[in-house]
Amino acid sequence: MDDLKSKYLDLIGSAADEATLEDLRVQAVGKKGEISLKMRELGKMTPEERQVAGPALNALKDEINAALSAKKAGLADAALDERLKSEWLDVTLPGRDRRQGTIHPVSQVWEECTAIFADMGFATAEGPQIESDWYNFDALNIPGHHPARAEMDTFYTHRAAGDDRPPHVLRTHTSPVQIRSMEEQGAPIRIICPGRVYRADYDQTHTPMFHQVEGLAIDKDISMANLKWTLEEFFTAYFGTKVKTRFRASHFPFTEPSAEVDIQCDFSGGTVKVGEGDDWLEVLGSGMVHPKVLQAGGIDPDEWQGFAFGMGIDRIAMLKYGIPDLRAFFESDLRWLKHYGFSALQVPTVHGGS
Ligand code: 2NL
């Protein structure tokens, strides 16, 4: 019996896994195991022999069962240690950078304009980028023979051969949206129309597509004074500093009288500083809406009057962020935009490094 004991305790001690342990359990204390067989032999013994052998066998069985459970627990601990070693997680590592996008500066300025004018009671209106020549030109008092049509470097769409109707155009300004709004809602009206506009022009200061925001306020007694206040209020909010404006007489077919508007700035330091100094920078065109334009929009010019203005979003974005070349926005010259701090343009890596 001592042989049996040392044999199984040795085997259990050196078992490498739970499966081996289970085989040993069956061999030793299973129903047909060695100890069970020995217990069956008790019946053939004399009572005296049985009194010694019985308790000894039971004790051996208990001892082997105890060794089995102890070893099993030991193996489980070792397995857990092994897992903890291989599946460790360093919670002190810095987090991985995420790919980050930002809103394009033109879109930021677009939204900012919308918000500033909204605070002054102007709703935002949008409309089609491909327009009939009526909405883009005729309704704005620019008839077919008018030099402004040629001056505008318009992109025309094609008509089929034999189709004599005038071609549609890529809108050259967002004024058509204002005509449509006049038709739809009538007077009084206070709207701004931000949007993409197109002109066949390309150099240092022009791109074929650019962004414009036009404004329109029509009521019983709107005047140039209201226009001046509105624009000064806008520029002061937009540049975050008091900005003076200067009105210079001008001419547009759709306004009478018309004025070009300059904002106060300082060119002396090599950069443009808005709201300081004695220099002036032209930023927009404006005037009182021409009676013929009111009429084209279905509004009675004997009863209503109003101001209108138009300015370039790209241009005022460049002024605010100090970007010297308009094409930086469109030609994806990442160096420029990075230089000016537009982090959206930092190229993300596979691992999200910055
Ligand atoms: C410019 C000139 C201007 C307007 C746009 C306008 C619109 C309607 C009626 C009358 Cl519906 N006028 N818009 C008026 C004056 C100037 O833009 O040089 N913009 C950069």
PDB file of C-alpha atoms in Angstrom, residues 1 21 178 198 214 282:
ATOM      1  CA  MET A   1       0.000   0.000   0.000  1.00  0.00           C
ATOM      2  CA  LEU A  21      -4.280  14.626 -13.587  1.00  0.00           C
ATOM      3  CA  GLN A 178     -32.160  87.226 -53.667  1.00  0.00           C
ATOM      4  CA  TYR A 198     -18.207  81.095 -60.792  1.00  0.00           C
ATOM      5  CA  GLU A 214     -24.745  89.004 -50.535  1.00  0.00           C
ATOM      6  CA  GLU A 282     -11.821  97.722 -50.637  1.00  0.00           C
TER       7      GLU A 282
END
